[in-house]
Amino acid sequence: MSRRMKTEYGVFAVVLAVLFVLPLTGAASDNAMRIAFNIALYAVFAQMWNLMCGYAGLLSLGQQMFIGVSGYATAVVCTSYGMPFVLGLLVSGVVSALLALFLSVLLLRMRGLYFAIATWIVSEMIKILFTGWKLVNYAGGMTIRVTPYPTLSQQFMLILALAAASFLLVQAMLRSKIGLGLAAMRDDPDAAAGLGVNIFKMKTLCFTVCGFVTGIGGSIAYLNRLSVFPNGAFAIDWTIAIVFAVIIGGTSTATGPIVGAFVYVLLFNFLSRYAGYSNIILGVIAIAVIVVAPKGIMGTLQNRFKFELFSSTRPSLD
Amino acid sequence: MAQAVLQGILLGGVFAVVGIGMSMIFGIVKLANLAHGEFFILGAYLSMLFAGQLDISPLLTLVIVVPLMFVAGYALQGALINRVLGMGDEPPLLITFGLSFILQNVLLLIFSADPQTLKTTYQLKTIVVSDSLIVPVLYLVNFIVGALVILILGLFLRFTYTGQAIRAVSDDNMAASLMGISVKRSYSIAMGIATSTAAVAGVVIGTTFTFYPYTGSEYLLVAFGVVVLGGMGSIPGTLVGGLVFGLARTIGSQVFGTNYQMMIGYIILLAMLMIRPQGLFSK
């Protein structure tokens, strides 16, 4: 580890520790905790979407399928079978990962645009299946009963741990041979394949990891929400929010998804007082960012000031 | 079943129009316009507005709605989408994704989430062919409107200078530009055509089914299905794609119930994407 990396991860560890201790001090209000929970939640989702779109070149518009399936998996495991939440969490992750693995076989041969639409269609199909499925109470939705029910602080710690883990996971992947293969694939897929990079395997791995982590995040999200309905669980709105966060924060940057999640949740919270207009304003901001600063906040800052946080694409500067 | 097949074919003519604009933009600008569904549903809402204000039939409002939507599409392409076309695949796609989100919420704000329909004088009239076969006049009128739109567009692309220029840009935009054709202007015209044909489809669908501000995304997937099935930029292909989706919907609804009416269409679409994403009728 270079000195620069030591400093970066040192700061990361300190910030994480402070955030972890924060709810124990009781200094944060319930409202602040809710905001913090959502920031960490979207940081998880955004991190995974960035892994797919920013590094593996897979633009997914179907993240809601993992979130929705996980919400229902949690409800079935915890409410229908009365199992502890940990089991619901694990089942959610595994089911989502298996779904991603299965879809890899079907969808990964498609080029960018077709893949994007195909993921959306699959989500719509899963929504239709769940709406007609007796086990999950058709369109009537399910409640999520977990005993003992974790406090908001505990939920926050859980999602914070996942956010940190997902960040470190993506970093570890990018620093390994996988990252090298992904970079080669992004620059020239044909040349990369010719030099022995197994593109299909790379993409499958990224998609499956994305399914697993997004699934666990979805499970925690629905632990927090307490009930799950097909229309909400499989709504494209999830993906819209995730895409917004990553674009604002900066695609293909390490810290972009976290910054984006921060900006998205705070902005959403601030705009919620302008009911009806808030989504329109969010949409306009997103388009403005794409046109004016397509690299997002972190991408633009890093370009302007010639630095790169948690660099994994080139040797450290020192 | 014969009834479902007949209605499916008639509906297919309209679905072809839902998809034709998307197909053009796909073929010419090489862009999947994710806001296409919202242009479609915007047409229905505009028609509702003018039909209510002027007390005329929804079909007559097309005289106002079509030029309006053309200008909107032309301006949108020129002012926004043309600016990000050189930046790779994702920015233009995400811009249209953002636009779809904005339009949806604008419609929600103005018209609320209440279900709407466009009322016509012929909506309940039928032509009885036999005991088991009835032709709803509404579906017939929709089909005729759809066929007319496709016919006019086909003639326009084949015989006018602008149409030929658009086809040239579609084939090779570099060569077209060397021949003195303005590529960006062709893109804008194509987008204008796409938005106005989408609006026509929105109006006729609006006379047949209830719609909400959210209905657009459902028809975006129909449009996409038509494009994928028919191949981008191919008019006969679009017709076939529309027919397949129309039939899939009415037969699916008959066999599996309304909850699953879109399922067959989605399955066909996914299968096509896996096997032959360039479409059945592409070059």
Coordinates of C-alpha atoms in Angstrom, one line a residue:
Chain A
M1 CA 0.0 0.0 0.0
S2 CA 1.3 3.4 -0.9
R3 CA 1.4 6.2 1.6
R4 CA -1.4 7.9 -0.4
M5 CA -3.7 4.9 -0.1
K6 CA -2.9 4.5 3.6
T7 CA -4.1 8.1 4.1
E8 CA -7.2 7.6 2.1
Y9 CA -8.2 4.4 3.8
G10 CA -7.3 5.9 7.2
V11 CA -9.7 8.8 6.6
F12 CA -12.3 6.3 5.4
A13 CA -12.0 4.3 8.6
V14 CA -12.2 7.3 10.8
V15 CA -15.3 8.7 9.1
L16 CA -16.9 5.3 9.2
A17 CA -16.1 4.9 12.9
V18 CA -17.6 8.4 13.7
L19 CA -20.8 7.6 11.7
F20 CA -21.1 4.3 13.5
V21 CA -20.8 5.9 16.9
L22 CA -23.1 8.7 16.0
P23 CA -26.5 7.0 16.8
L24 CA -25.1 5.7 20.1
T25 CA -24.5 9.2 21.3
G26 CA -28.2 10.1 20.8
A27 CA -27.1 13.4 19.4
A28 CA -29.0 12.8 16.1
S29 CA -32.7 13.3 15.9
D30 CA -35.0 10.7 14.5
N31 CA -35.4 12.8 11.4
A32 CA -31.6 13.1 10.9
M33 CA -31.3 9.3 11.4
R34 CA -33.9 8.6 8.7
I35 CA -32.0 10.9 6.3
A36 CA -28.7 9.2 7.2
F37 CA -30.3 5.8 6.7
N38 CA -31.5 6.7 3.2
I39 CA -28.1 8.2 2.3
A40 CA -26.4 4.9 3.2
L41 CA -29.1 2.9 1.4
Y42 CA -28.8 4.8 -1.8
A43 CA -25.0 4.7 -1.5
V44 CA -25.3 0.9 -1.6
F45 CA -27.6 0.9 -4.6
A46 CA -25.6 3.6 -6.4
Q47 CA -22.3 1.8 -5.7
M48 CA -23.7 -1.3 -7.4
W49 CA -25.2 0.5 -10.4
N50 CA -21.8 2.3 -10.8
L51 CA -20.0 -1.0 -10.8
M52 CA -22.3 -2.2 -13.6
C53 CA -22.6 1.0 -15.7
G54 CA -19.4 2.8 -14.8
Y55 CA -17.0 -0.1 -15.0
A56 CA -18.6 -3.1 -16.7
G57 CA -20.5 -1.1 -19.3
L58 CA -23.8 -2.7 -18.4
L59 CA -26.5 0.0 -18.2
S60 CA -29.2 -1.5 -16.2
L61 CA -32.7 -0.1 -15.9
G62 CA -33.9 -3.0 -13.9
Q63 CA -32.4 -2.6 -10.4
Q64 CA -35.9 -2.6 -9.0
M65 CA -36.2 -6.3 -9.7
F66 CA -33.5 -7.1 -7.1
I67 CA -35.0 -4.6 -4.6
G68 CA -38.6 -5.9 -5.2
V69 CA -37.7 -9.6 -5.1
S70 CA -35.7 -9.0 -1.8
G71 CA -38.6 -7.1 -0.2
Y72 CA -40.8 -10.1 -0.9
A73 CA -38.2 -12.6 0.1
T74 CA -37.8 -10.8 3.4
A75 CA -41.6 -10.8 3.9
V76 CA -42.0 -14.5 3.1
V77 CA -39.1 -15.6 5.2
C78 CA -39.8 -13.3 8.2
T79 CA -43.6 -12.9 8.2
S80 CA -44.9 -16.1 6.6
Y81 CA -42.3 -18.4 8.2
G82 CA -41.5 -16.4 11.3
M83 CA -37.8 -16.7 10.8
P84 CA -35.2 -14.2 12.1
F85 CA -34.3 -11.2 10.0
V86 CA -30.8 -12.4 9.4
L87 CA -32.2 -15.3 7.4
G88 CA -34.5 -13.0 5.4
L89 CA -31.4 -10.9 4.7
L90 CA -29.4 -13.8 3.4
V91 CA -32.2 -15.3 1.4
S92 CA -32.8 -11.9 -0.2
G93 CA -29.1 -11.7 -1.2
V94 CA -29.0 -15.3 -2.5
V95 CA -32.2 -15.1 -4.5
S96 CA -31.2 -11.8 -6.1
A97 CA -27.8 -13.2 -6.9
L98 CA -29.3 -16.3 -8.5
L99 CA -31.7 -14.1 -10.4
A100 CA -28.8 -12.1 -11.8
L101 CA -26.9 -15.2 -12.6
F102 CA -29.8 -16.7 -14.5
L103 CA -30.4 -13.4 -16.3
S104 CA -26.7 -13.2 -17.2
V105 CA -27.2 -16.3 -19.4
L106 CA -30.1 -14.7 -21.2
L107 CA -29.2 -11.0 -21.3
L108 CA -25.5 -10.5 -21.4
R109 CA -25.1 -11.2 -25.1
M110 CA -27.1 -8.1 -25.8
R111 CA -25.4 -4.8 -26.6
G112 CA -25.8 -1.8 -24.3
L113 CA -29.1 -0.4 -25.3
Y114 CA -30.8 -3.7 -25.7
F115 CA -29.5 -4.8 -22.3
A116 CA -30.9 -1.7 -20.7
I117 CA -34.4 -2.3 -22.1
A118 CA -34.3 -6.0 -21.4
T119 CA -33.6 -5.5 -17.7
W120 CA -36.6 -3.1 -17.5
I121 CA -38.8 -5.6 -19.3
V122 CA -37.7 -8.5 -17.0
S123 CA -38.6 -6.3 -14.0
E124 CA -42.1 -5.6 -15.5
M125 CA -42.5 -9.3 -16.1
I126 CA -41.6 -10.2 -12.5
K127 CA -44.0 -7.5 -11.3
I128 CA -46.8 -9.2 -13.3
L129 CA -45.9 -12.6 -11.9
F130 CA -45.9 -11.3 -8.3
T131 CA -49.2 -9.5 -8.8
G132 CA -50.7 -12.9 -9.8
W133 CA -49.0 -15.0 -7.1
K134 CA -51.0 -16.3 -4.2
L135 CA -47.9 -16.9 -2.0
V136 CA -47.2 -13.2 -1.9
N137 CA -50.9 -12.2 -1.6
Y138 CA -51.4 -11.0 -5.2
A139 CA -51.6 -7.2 -5.5
G140 CA -52.5 -6.8 -1.9
G141 CA -48.9 -6.7 -0.7
M142 CA -47.4 -8.1 2.5
T143 CA -46.3 -6.7 5.8
I144 CA -42.9 -7.4 7.2
R145 CA -42.9 -8.6 10.8
V146 CA -39.6 -9.0 12.5
T147 CA -39.2 -9.7 16.2
P148 CA -37.5 -8.2 17.9
Y149 CA -37.8 -5.2 15.5
P150 CA -34.5 -3.4 15.2
T151 CA -34.5 0.3 16.2
L152 CA -33.8 3.0 13.6
S153 CA -30.3 3.3 15.0
Q154 CA -29.6 -0.4 14.5
Q155 CA -31.1 -0.3 11.0
F156 CA -28.7 2.6 10.2
M157 CA -25.7 0.7 11.5
L158 CA -26.7 -2.3 9.4
I159 CA -27.0 -0.3 6.2
L160 CA -23.9 1.7 7.0
A161 CA -22.0 -1.5 7.3
L162 CA -23.3 -2.7 4.0
A163 CA -22.5 0.6 2.4
A164 CA -18.9 0.4 3.6
A165 CA -18.6 -3.2 2.6
S166 CA -20.0 -2.5 -0.9
F167 CA -17.5 0.3 -1.3
L168 CA -14.6 -1.8 -0.2
L169 CA -15.8 -4.7 -2.4
V170 CA -15.9 -2.6 -5.5
Q171 CA -12.4 -1.2 -4.7
A172 CA -11.1 -4.7 -4.2
M173 CA -12.6 -5.9 -7.5
L174 CA -11.2 -2.9 -9.4
R175 CA -7.7 -3.4 -8.0
S176 CA -7.6 -7.1 -8.8
K177 CA -7.3 -8.7 -12.2
I178 CA -11.0 -8.2 -12.7
G179 CA -10.5 -4.4 -12.7
L180 CA -7.7 -4.7 -15.2
G181 CA -10.0 -6.9 -17.4
L182 CA -12.9 -4.4 -17.0
A183 CA -10.7 -1.5 -18.0
A184 CA -9.4 -3.3 -21.1
M185 CA -13.0 -4.3 -22.0
R186 CA -14.2 -0.7 -21.6
D187 CA -11.4 0.6 -23.8
D188 CA -11.7 -2.0 -26.6
P189 CA -13.9 -5.1 -26.1
D190 CA -12.6 -6.9 -29.2
A191 CA -8.9 -6.4 -28.4
A192 CA -9.6 -7.4 -24.8
A193 CA -11.3 -10.6 -25.9
G194 CA -8.5 -11.3 -28.3
L195 CA -5.9 -11.0 -25.4
G196 CA -7.8 -13.5 -23.4
V197 CA -10.1 -11.4 -21.2
N198 CA -13.2 -13.5 -20.7
I199 CA -15.8 -10.7 -21.2
F200 CA -18.8 -12.9 -20.5
K201 CA -17.3 -14.1 -17.2
M202 CA -16.4 -10.6 -16.1
K203 CA -19.9 -9.2 -16.8
T204 CA -21.6 -12.2 -15.2
L205 CA -19.5 -11.7 -12.1
C206 CA -20.3 -8.0 -11.9
F207 CA -24.0 -8.6 -12.5
T208 CA -24.2 -11.3 -9.9
V209 CA -22.3 -9.2 -7.3
C210 CA -24.6 -6.4 -8.1
G211 CA -27.7 -8.6 -7.6
F212 CA -26.4 -10.0 -4.3
V213 CA -25.5 -6.6 -2.7
T214 CA -28.6 -4.8 -4.1
G215 CA -30.7 -7.6 -2.8
I216 CA -29.3 -7.3 0.7
G217 CA -29.8 -3.6 0.5
G218 CA -33.4 -4.1 -0.7
S219 CA -34.0 -6.4 2.3
I220 CA -32.9 -3.7 4.7
A221 CA -34.9 -1.1 2.8
Y222 CA -38.1 -3.1 3.3
L223 CA -37.2 -3.9 6.9
N224 CA -37.4 -0.1 7.3
R225 CA -40.5 0.3 5.2
L226 CA -42.5 -2.5 6.9
S227 CA -44.7 -3.4 3.9
V228 CA -44.1 -4.3 0.3
F229 CA -46.5 -4.0 -2.7
P230 CA -45.8 -5.1 -6.3
N231 CA -46.3 -1.7 -7.8
G232 CA -43.9 0.1 -5.5
A233 CA -41.4 -2.7 -5.1
F234 CA -40.9 -3.1 -8.9
A235 CA -41.3 0.5 -9.8
I236 CA -38.8 2.0 -12.2
D237 CA -38.6 4.9 -9.7
W238 CA -36.0 3.0 -7.7
T239 CA -33.7 2.9 -10.7
I240 CA -34.5 6.5 -11.6
A241 CA -33.3 7.6 -8.1
I242 CA -30.2 5.4 -8.3
V243 CA -29.2 6.7 -11.8
F244 CA -29.8 10.2 -10.6
A245 CA -27.4 9.7 -7.7
V246 CA -24.7 8.2 -9.8
I247 CA -24.9 10.8 -12.5
I248 CA -24.8 13.7 -10.0
G249 CA -22.0 12.1 -8.1
G250 CA -20.0 11.0 -11.1
T251 CA -20.1 7.8 -13.0
S252 CA -16.9 5.6 -13.0
T253 CA -15.5 7.4 -9.9
A254 CA -14.9 5.6 -6.6
T255 CA -16.6 8.2 -4.4
G256 CA -19.2 9.5 -6.9
P257 CA -21.9 7.1 -5.8
I258 CA -21.5 8.1 -2.1
V259 CA -21.5 11.9 -3.0
G260 CA -24.4 11.3 -5.3
A261 CA -26.5 9.5 -2.7
F262 CA -25.8 12.3 -0.3
V263 CA -26.9 15.0 -2.7
Y264 CA -29.9 13.0 -3.9
V265 CA -31.3 12.2 -0.4
L266 CA -30.7 15.8 0.9
L267 CA -32.2 17.3 -2.3
F268 CA -35.2 14.9 -2.2
N269 CA -35.8 15.8 1.4
F270 CA -35.5 19.5 0.8
L271 CA -37.8 19.4 -2.2
S272 CA -40.4 17.2 -0.5
R273 CA -42.0 20.4 0.7
Y274 CA -42.8 21.4 -2.9
A275 CA -45.0 18.4 -3.5
G276 CA -45.7 17.8 -7.1
Y277 CA -42.8 19.9 -8.3
S278 CA -40.0 18.0 -6.6
N279 CA -39.6 15.3 -9.2
I280 CA -39.7 17.8 -12.0
I281 CA -36.9 19.8 -10.4
L282 CA -34.9 16.6 -9.8
G283 CA -35.3 15.7 -13.5
V284 CA -34.3 19.1 -14.7
I285 CA -31.2 19.0 -12.4
A286 CA -30.2 15.6 -13.7
I287 CA -30.5 16.7 -17.4
A288 CA -28.6 19.9 -16.7
V289 CA -25.8 17.9 -15.1
I290 CA -25.6 15.5 -18.1
V291 CA -25.3 18.5 -20.5
V292 CA -23.0 20.8 -18.4
A293 CA -20.9 18.4 -16.4
P294 CA -21.4 14.9 -17.7
K295 CA -18.7 13.5 -15.4
G296 CA -20.7 14.5 -12.3
I297 CA -19.5 16.3 -9.2
M298 CA -16.5 14.0 -8.4
G299 CA -15.5 13.5 -12.0
T300 CA -15.5 17.2 -12.7
L301 CA -13.6 18.1 -9.5
Q302 CA -11.0 15.4 -10.1
N303 CA -10.5 16.6 -13.7
R304 CA -10.3 20.2 -12.7
F305 CA -7.9 19.8 -9.8
K306 CA -6.0 16.9 -11.1
F307 CA -6.5 14.4 -8.3
E308 CA -8.2 11.1 -8.0
L309 CA -9.6 9.6 -4.8
F310 CA -9.1 5.9 -4.3
S311 CA -7.5 5.6 -7.7
S312 CA -7.6 2.1 -9.2
T313 CA -7.1 2.9 -12.8
R314 CA -3.5 4.0 -12.8
P315 CA -0.5 3.8 -10.5
S316 CA -0.5 6.1 -7.5
L317 CA 0.9 9.5 -8.0
D318 CA 3.7 9.2 -5.4
Chain B
M1 CA -61.1 -16.4 -30.3
A2 CA -61.8 -15.1 -33.8
Q3 CA -63.0 -11.9 -32.0
A4 CA -59.6 -11.7 -30.2
V5 CA -57.7 -12.2 -33.4
L6 CA -59.8 -9.5 -35.3
Q7 CA -59.3 -7.0 -32.5
G8 CA -55.7 -7.9 -32.2
I9 CA -55.1 -7.1 -35.9
L10 CA -57.0 -3.8 -35.7
L11 CA -55.1 -2.9 -32.5
G12 CA -51.9 -3.9 -34.2
G13 CA -52.3 -1.1 -36.8
V14 CA -52.3 1.3 -33.9
F15 CA -49.4 -0.4 -32.2
A16 CA -47.4 0.0 -35.4
V17 CA -47.9 3.8 -35.1
V18 CA -46.9 3.6 -31.5
G19 CA -43.6 2.1 -32.6
I20 CA -42.9 3.8 -35.9
G21 CA -41.5 7.0 -34.4
M22 CA -39.3 5.1 -32.0
S23 CA -38.2 3.0 -34.9
M24 CA -37.2 6.1 -36.9
I25 CA -35.2 7.6 -34.1
F26 CA -33.6 4.3 -33.5
G27 CA -32.6 3.9 -37.1
I28 CA -31.7 7.5 -37.9
V29 CA -30.4 9.1 -34.7
K30 CA -29.3 5.6 -33.3
L31 CA -30.9 6.5 -30.0
A32 CA -33.5 4.6 -27.9
N33 CA -35.8 7.4 -27.0
L34 CA -37.0 6.5 -23.5
A35 CA -39.4 9.5 -23.5
H36 CA -41.3 8.1 -26.5
G37 CA -44.1 6.7 -24.2
E38 CA -44.5 10.2 -22.6
F39 CA -44.9 11.9 -26.0
F40 CA -47.5 9.3 -26.8
I41 CA -49.5 10.0 -23.7
L42 CA -48.9 13.7 -24.0
G43 CA -50.8 13.5 -27.3
A44 CA -53.7 12.0 -25.5
Y45 CA -53.8 14.7 -22.8
L46 CA -53.4 17.5 -25.3
S47 CA -56.3 16.1 -27.3
M48 CA -58.4 15.8 -24.2
L49 CA -57.6 19.5 -23.5
F50 CA -58.6 20.8 -27.0
A51 CA -61.5 18.4 -27.3
G52 CA -62.9 19.8 -24.0
Q53 CA -62.2 23.4 -24.8
L54 CA -63.4 23.5 -28.3
D55 CA -66.0 20.9 -28.0
I56 CA -64.8 18.8 -31.0
S57 CA -64.1 15.2 -31.6
P58 CA -60.7 13.9 -30.4
L59 CA -59.8 12.9 -34.0
L60 CA -60.3 16.5 -35.1
T61 CA -57.9 17.8 -32.4
L62 CA -55.2 16.0 -34.4
V63 CA -55.1 19.1 -36.6
I64 CA -53.8 21.1 -33.7
V65 CA -52.0 18.4 -31.7
V66 CA -49.9 17.0 -34.6
P67 CA -48.2 20.3 -35.6
L68 CA -47.8 21.2 -31.9
M69 CA -46.0 17.9 -31.1
F70 CA -43.9 18.3 -34.3
V71 CA -42.6 21.6 -33.1
A72 CA -42.0 20.3 -29.6
G73 CA -40.0 17.3 -30.9
Y74 CA -38.1 19.4 -33.4
A75 CA -37.1 21.9 -30.7
L76 CA -36.3 19.2 -28.2
Q77 CA -33.9 17.5 -30.6
G78 CA -32.3 20.8 -31.7
A79 CA -31.9 22.3 -28.3
L80 CA -31.1 19.4 -26.1
I81 CA -30.4 15.9 -27.6
N82 CA -28.2 17.1 -30.5
R83 CA -25.9 18.6 -28.0
V84 CA -25.0 15.4 -26.3
L85 CA -24.9 13.0 -29.2
G86 CA -21.1 13.1 -29.5
M87 CA -20.7 12.1 -25.9
G88 CA -21.1 8.3 -26.2
D89 CA -24.1 6.1 -25.8
E90 CA -25.2 6.8 -22.2
P91 CA -25.7 10.6 -22.0
P92 CA -28.4 10.8 -24.7
L93 CA -30.2 7.7 -23.4
L94 CA -30.1 9.1 -19.9
I95 CA -31.4 12.5 -21.1
T96 CA -34.4 10.9 -22.6
F97 CA -34.8 8.9 -19.4
G98 CA -34.8 12.2 -17.5
L99 CA -37.2 13.8 -19.9
S100 CA -39.7 10.9 -19.5
F101 CA -39.5 11.4 -15.8
I102 CA -40.1 15.1 -16.0
L103 CA -43.0 14.8 -18.5
Q104 CA -44.7 12.2 -16.4
N105 CA -44.5 14.4 -13.4
V106 CA -45.7 17.5 -15.3
L107 CA -48.7 15.5 -16.5
L108 CA -49.3 14.3 -13.0
L109 CA -49.2 17.9 -11.7
I110 CA -51.6 19.3 -14.3
F111 CA -54.0 16.5 -14.8
S112 CA -53.7 14.5 -11.5
A113 CA -53.5 10.7 -11.4
D114 CA -57.2 10.3 -12.3
P115 CA -57.9 7.8 -15.1
Q116 CA -59.0 9.6 -18.3
T117 CA -60.6 8.6 -21.6
L118 CA -61.3 10.5 -24.8
K119 CA -65.0 10.3 -25.6
T120 CA -66.1 9.8 -29.2
T121 CA -69.6 9.5 -30.7
Y122 CA -68.8 6.1 -32.2
Q123 CA -67.2 4.4 -29.2
L124 CA -70.1 2.0 -28.6
K125 CA -71.1 1.4 -32.2
T126 CA -70.4 -2.0 -33.7
I127 CA -70.7 -3.7 -37.1
V128 CA -72.2 -7.2 -36.6
V129 CA -70.6 -9.7 -39.0
S130 CA -71.9 -12.9 -37.5
D131 CA -72.9 -14.2 -34.1
S132 CA -69.4 -14.7 -32.9
L133 CA -67.7 -11.8 -34.8
I134 CA -68.4 -8.2 -34.1
V135 CA -66.3 -5.3 -35.5
P136 CA -66.1 -2.4 -33.0
V137 CA -66.3 0.8 -35.0
L138 CA -63.8 2.4 -32.6
Y139 CA -61.1 -0.2 -33.4
L140 CA -61.8 0.1 -37.1
V141 CA -61.5 3.8 -37.1
N142 CA -58.2 3.5 -35.1
F143 CA -56.9 1.0 -37.6
I144 CA -57.7 3.3 -40.5
V145 CA -56.0 6.3 -38.8
G146 CA -53.0 4.1 -38.1
A147 CA -52.8 2.8 -41.7
L148 CA -53.1 6.4 -43.0
V149 CA -50.3 7.6 -40.8
I150 CA -48.0 4.8 -42.0
L151 CA -48.9 5.3 -45.6
I152 CA -48.3 9.1 -45.5
L153 CA -45.0 8.6 -43.7
G154 CA -43.9 6.0 -46.2
L155 CA -44.7 8.3 -49.1
F156 CA -43.0 11.2 -47.4
L157 CA -39.8 9.3 -46.8
R158 CA -39.8 8.0 -50.4
F159 CA -40.8 10.9 -52.5
T160 CA -39.9 14.2 -50.8
Y161 CA -36.5 15.7 -50.7
T162 CA -36.6 16.0 -46.9
G163 CA -37.7 12.4 -46.6
Q164 CA -34.9 11.2 -48.9
A165 CA -32.4 13.3 -46.9
I166 CA -33.6 11.6 -43.7
R167 CA -33.1 8.2 -45.3
A168 CA -29.7 9.2 -46.5
V169 CA -28.6 10.3 -43.0
S170 CA -29.9 7.0 -41.7
D171 CA -27.8 5.0 -44.1
D172 CA -24.6 7.0 -43.7
N173 CA -24.6 10.4 -42.0
M174 CA -21.1 11.2 -43.0
A175 CA -21.8 10.7 -46.7
A176 CA -25.1 12.6 -46.4
S177 CA -23.4 15.5 -44.7
L178 CA -20.8 15.6 -47.6
M179 CA -23.7 15.8 -50.0
G180 CA -24.8 19.0 -48.3
I181 CA -27.5 17.6 -46.0
S182 CA -27.7 19.0 -42.6
V183 CA -27.5 16.0 -40.3
K184 CA -28.6 17.7 -37.2
R185 CA -31.6 19.3 -39.0
S186 CA -32.6 15.9 -40.3
Y187 CA -32.4 14.5 -36.8
S188 CA -34.6 17.3 -35.6
I189 CA -37.2 16.7 -38.3
A190 CA -37.1 12.9 -37.6
M191 CA -37.7 13.7 -33.9
G192 CA -40.6 16.0 -34.8
I193 CA -42.1 13.2 -36.9
A194 CA -41.6 10.7 -34.1
T195 CA -43.3 12.9 -31.5
S196 CA -46.2 13.7 -33.7
T197 CA -46.8 10.1 -34.8
A198 CA -46.6 9.1 -31.2
A199 CA -49.2 11.7 -30.4
V200 CA -51.5 10.4 -33.1
A201 CA -51.2 6.9 -31.6
G202 CA -51.8 8.4 -28.1
V203 CA -55.0 10.0 -29.3
V204 CA -56.5 6.9 -30.9
I205 CA -55.4 4.7 -28.0
G206 CA -56.9 7.3 -25.6
T207 CA -60.3 6.9 -27.3
T208 CA -60.0 3.1 -26.7
F209 CA -58.4 2.6 -23.3
T210 CA -58.2 4.6 -20.1
F211 CA -54.9 6.4 -19.5
Y212 CA -53.0 7.9 -16.6
P213 CA -49.8 10.0 -16.5
Y214 CA -48.0 6.7 -15.9
T215 CA -49.4 4.9 -19.0
G216 CA -46.5 6.1 -21.1
S217 CA -44.0 3.6 -19.9
E218 CA -46.2 0.7 -20.7
Y219 CA -46.5 1.8 -24.3
L220 CA -42.8 2.6 -24.4
L221 CA -42.3 -1.1 -24.0
V222 CA -44.8 -1.8 -26.7
A223 CA -43.0 0.7 -29.0
F224 CA -39.7 -0.9 -28.2
G225 CA -41.2 -4.4 -28.9
V226 CA -42.4 -3.2 -32.3
V227 CA -39.0 -1.8 -33.1
V228 CA -37.1 -4.9 -32.0
L229 CA -39.5 -7.2 -33.8
G230 CA -39.7 -5.2 -37.0
G231 CA -36.1 -3.9 -37.2
M232 CA -35.2 -0.3 -36.9
G233 CA -36.3 2.1 -39.5
S234 CA -38.3 -0.5 -41.5
I235 CA -41.9 0.5 -42.2
P236 CA -43.2 -3.0 -43.2
G237 CA -41.3 -4.4 -40.3
T238 CA -43.0 -2.0 -38.0
L239 CA -46.4 -3.1 -39.3
V240 CA -45.6 -6.7 -38.6
G241 CA -44.3 -5.8 -35.2
G242 CA -47.4 -3.9 -34.4
L243 CA -49.6 -6.8 -35.5
V244 CA -47.7 -9.3 -33.5
F245 CA -48.0 -7.1 -30.4
G246 CA -51.6 -6.3 -31.0
L247 CA -52.4 -10.1 -31.3
A248 CA -50.2 -11.0 -28.3
R249 CA -52.2 -8.5 -26.2
T250 CA -55.7 -9.4 -27.2
I251 CA -55.1 -13.2 -27.3
G252 CA -53.0 -13.0 -24.0
S253 CA -55.9 -11.1 -22.4
Q254 CA -58.4 -13.7 -23.6
V255 CA -56.3 -16.8 -22.6
F256 CA -54.6 -15.7 -19.4
G257 CA -56.7 -12.8 -18.1
T258 CA -56.0 -9.1 -18.2
N259 CA -53.3 -9.2 -15.5
Y260 CA -51.1 -11.2 -17.9
Q261 CA -52.2 -9.5 -21.1
M262 CA -48.7 -8.0 -21.7
M263 CA -46.8 -11.1 -20.7
I264 CA -46.9 -12.8 -24.1
G265 CA -45.7 -9.6 -25.8
Y266 CA -42.8 -9.3 -23.3
I267 CA -41.8 -12.9 -23.8
I268 CA -41.7 -12.5 -27.5
L269 CA -39.7 -9.4 -27.1
L270 CA -37.2 -10.9 -24.8
A271 CA -36.8 -13.9 -27.1
M272 CA -36.2 -11.6 -30.1
L273 CA -33.6 -9.6 -28.1
M274 CA -31.8 -12.8 -27.4
I275 CA -32.0 -14.4 -30.8
R276 CA -32.1 -11.6 -33.3
P277 CA -31.8 -8.1 -31.8
Q278 CA -31.5 -6.5 -35.2
G279 CA -35.1 -7.4 -36.0
L280 CA -36.8 -9.5 -38.5
F281 CA -36.8 -7.0 -41.3
S282 CA -33.5 -5.2 -41.0
K283 CA -31.1 -5.0 -43.8

